[in-house]
Amino acid sequence: MKHPIIHIIQFTLIIFACINATISEASEKEKRILIISSYNPETSSTSTLIDDFSNYIDNHSKGFNIIIESMNCKSLSEATAWPGRIHNIIKKHLNDDIAPSMILLLGQEAWTAYLSLNPADVMPNTPAMCAMASRNIVRIPADTCHIDSWIPNSIDYTFLKSRYNIVGGILYEYNIDKNIDLIRQLFPNTKNVALLTDNSYGGLTMMAYINDYMLKHKEYKFIRLDGRQKNIYSMSENIDNLPPKTVLLLGTWRVDKTESFYVKNSSRILMEANKNLPVISLSSLGMKYWSIGGYIPQYDPQGELLAQKVISYFRTPSEYGFKDDLFSLVPNHYTFNCDLLDPIKEQVNFIVPEDADFIAPTDSFYQTYKIAINIIIAVFIMLLIIMAIIYWFLSKTRKLNAQMKNYQRELLIQKEKAEENNHKKTAFLANMSHEIRTPLNAIVGFADVLTSDTSLSDEDRKQINNIISQNSQMLLTLINEILDMSRLESGKMKYQTEQCDVVKLCKDILTTCKAAASKSEINYIFDCDIERCEALIDIQHIKEVLINLISNSNKFTTEGSITLTFRKLESILYFAVTDTGIGISTEKRDKIFERYEKVNEDSQGSGIGLSLCKNIVEYFKGRIWVDPQYTNGARLCFTIPYTTN
């Protein structure tokens, strides 16, 4: 016969095997795609790519679960923090029961941050793809590096893809040879080539790539116009002071040294510095008004193509972990500005490539009639100002008259409120006199009987003791409510939150109320769908609210049940006390939480218990109400925000 411990060990191993089999089966059925985006996924280009990607996946393949994480990259000055951010994202998902089946890197910053990590820090055996990124990267340096003066080396992704299990993606690259050849044909007398880049990671990557490339073209002097060290105005001066026979290569310009963003037509400001400067664009910047043209990437939407590569990878996995045919480069095309190219091509006999694209810039209506429109706008604004002044004088007079009438109405309202408060005060004092006298008479009367009548049986004495105890508790509750209301009105009510298991608190309160109740015909029920809920609450005051609501239900319920319901929702804690009593009339529902209001005017109570509950709940930014849909009695509900620390 086997020892019992052996049976326990065997049973435990069987359970673990079942759990592992379940997890393995789930992981085989579902492929989790972790998208890590450089920027907020709500930005237009990123949002479009993700939407196209998700729609294609949903329409053409099943079993994919897409998870989106954002690195929220803002400026180049924080670049040294990017590897840490992406490492934390990876670490978070590495600890999941089912690790991601693939990582998608969207944007230059996410792409380079991933390739700047130690290979051991990335997910083991997890393939990755990329999009909206350059073929050539600059690996992010250590914290000790000065980003604004750093001259990095450009690295081709092909040297890193196997180390990081990069299995595919959509990349773009800048063809410097084609653009240099364009400079030779259009401007044969060129001696200097200046490159304009901004204070962003894209600008830094482009500068590093072209800096290395220009070493092969020693016939030109290379001039760096680096946005990391210039604001837009000092950069304008540099452009104005460029030497003769210089051609400007337009890279990117969105952010200057001050980290100011120039979203639209930013290069127009720079163009004003030197309108006669020949300009070739590398990235479509300034194509409509400054640049003659260039051999540039065609930045088309990439979502569907990326989805096709992901589906293809999982359908035909490679023996070595990656397939070269799952990589593609964004095609480049010659693109020219017709108005700027035509005067030049005749002089140098330039032959336009057959597959070239053309942009024919046309000024907007505003640009054509800019001066006239500005004059009309100025006159219109002057007329508006004059009309506004006249209207102000007229409205000022009307407002003064209206204010006088409002003051009169306000005085009348305040007078009526004062009379109403005085009436309530008188009614409250009369009610309190009756409410205090009733239990006090019972206590004094039965105490005299208990002490003077020696012929009482043990059962009679026990019953009298119960009556004295109940009336004492009633008197104590009444006095506590009055004191709480006094503290509330004087602002001396103290609140203190602490960590608590709300489920256990509700169970304890219901047990206490059940033990204190005198009606054995009532069934007390606790309705909760979870075993435990840790939250930061004011235990004493939430306890006071729940006891008040349960006691109130007990007062008006003779048989049936009282149910305490608790639910933990997304951001709130929901409580409800439901009874099978007499219910609350429709006209009383809106007034029941007002001071001195009672469900039944003939019933005992001060009429301030529910008012106290309302003030406590609203102090914690919660809400309390009567459920109008429940008709088998009364259901009072309240919610408070859910916090854990």
mmCIF file of N, CA, C and O in Angstrom, residues 374-390:
data_model
loop_
_atom_site.group_PDB
_atom_site.id
_atom_site.type_symbol
_atom_site.label_atom_id
_atom_site.label_comp_id
_atom_site.label_asym_id
_atom_site.label_seq_id
_atom_site.Cartn_x
_atom_site.Cartn_y
_atom_site.Cartn_z
ATOM 1 N N ASN A 374 -6.138 90.645 -46.173
ATOM 2 C CA ASN A 374 -5.703 91.152 -44.864
ATOM 3 C C ASN A 374 -6.310 92.530 -44.576
ATOM 4 O O ASN A 374 -6.690 92.836 -43.436
ATOM 5 N N ILE A 375 -6.402 93.391 -45.611
ATOM 6 C CA ILE A 375 -7.015 94.718 -45.418
ATOM 7 C C ILE A 375 -8.492 94.577 -45.061
ATOM 8 O O ILE A 375 -8.999 95.236 -44.136
ATOM 9 N N ILE A 376 -9.191 93.704 -45.796
ATOM 10 C CA ILE A 376 -10.617 93.494 -45.520
ATOM 11 C C ILE A 376 -10.822 92.956 -44.109
ATOM 12 O O ILE A 376 -11.727 93.392 -43.375
ATOM 13 N N ILE A 377 -9.957 92.021 -43.728
ATOM 14 C CA ILE A 377 -10.068 91.451 -42.373
ATOM 15 C C ILE A 377 -9.842 92.522 -41.318
ATOM 16 O O ILE A 377 -10.555 92.598 -40.305
ATOM 17 N N ALA A 378 -8.836 93.412 -41.533
ATOM 18 C CA ALA A 378 -8.542 94.468 -40.565
ATOM 19 C C ALA A 378 -9.726 95.424 -40.423
ATOM 20 O O ALA A 378 -10.107 95.810 -39.303
ATOM 21 N N VAL A 379 -10.322 95.830 -41.572
ATOM 22 C CA VAL A 379 -11.489 96.725 -41.521
ATOM 23 C C VAL A 379 -12.657 96.042 -40.816
ATOM 24 O O VAL A 379 -13.359 96.666 -39.992
ATOM 25 N N PHE A 380 -12.853 94.778 -41.138
ATOM 26 C CA PHE A 380 -13.951 94.037 -40.518
ATOM 27 C C PHE A 380 -13.762 93.940 -39.004
ATOM 28 O O PHE A 380 -14.727 94.091 -38.223
ATOM 29 N N ILE A 381 -12.517 93.720 -38.576
ATOM 30 C CA ILE A 381 -12.235 93.645 -37.141
ATOM 31 C C ILE A 381 -12.505 94.980 -36.461
ATOM 32 O O ILE A 381 -13.065 95.046 -35.351
ATOM 33 N N MET A 382 -12.129 96.089 -37.127
ATOM 34 C CA MET A 382 -12.392 97.425 -36.570
ATOM 35 C C MET A 382 -13.898 97.641 -36.400
ATOM 36 O O MET A 382 -14.358 98.163 -35.371
ATOM 37 N N LEU A 383 -14.682 97.260 -37.416
ATOM 38 C CA LEU A 383 -16.130 97.401 -37.310
ATOM 39 C C LEU A 383 -16.698 96.547 -36.173
ATOM 40 O O LEU A 383 -17.595 96.982 -35.439
ATOM 41 N N LEU A 384 -16.156 95.338 -36.057
ATOM 42 C CA LEU A 384 -16.604 94.467 -34.970
ATOM 43 C C LEU A 384 -16.312 95.087 -33.607
ATOM 44 O O LEU A 384 -17.128 95.007 -32.675
ATOM 45 N N ILE A 385 -15.127 95.705 -33.484
ATOM 46 C CA ILE A 385 -14.760 96.326 -32.206
ATOM 47 C C ILE A 385 -15.720 97.470 -31.875
ATOM 48 O O ILE A 385 -16.190 97.606 -30.732
ATOM 49 N N ILE A 386 -16.016 98.323 -32.879
ATOM 50 C CA ILE A 386 -16.945 99.446 -32.654
ATOM 51 C C ILE A 386 -18.327 98.926 -32.259
ATOM 52 O O ILE A 386 -18.955 99.432 -31.308
ATOM 53 N N MET A 387 -18.794 97.891 -32.997
ATOM 54 C CA MET A 387 -20.104 97.326 -32.672
ATOM 55 C C MET A 387 -20.093 96.691 -31.280
ATOM 56 O O MET A 387 -21.086 96.782 -30.540
ATOM 57 N N ALA A 388 -18.970 96.075 -30.925
ATOM 58 C CA ALA A 388 -18.864 95.443 -29.605
ATOM 59 C C ALA A 388 -18.932 96.488 -28.494
ATOM 60 O O ALA A 388 -19.553 96.261 -27.441
ATOM 61 N N ILE A 389 -18.283 97.659 -28.720
ATOM 62 C CA ILE A 389 -18.316 98.722 -27.709
ATOM 63 C C ILE A 389 -19.745 99.231 -27.527
ATOM 64 O O ILE A 389 -20.231 99.418 -26.392
ATOM 65 N N ILE A 390 -20.457 99.465 -28.654
ATOM 66 C CA ILE A 390 -21.843 99.932 -28.579
ATOM 67 C C ILE A 390 -22.711 98.895 -27.866
ATOM 68 O O ILE A 390 -23.523 99.218 -26.986
#
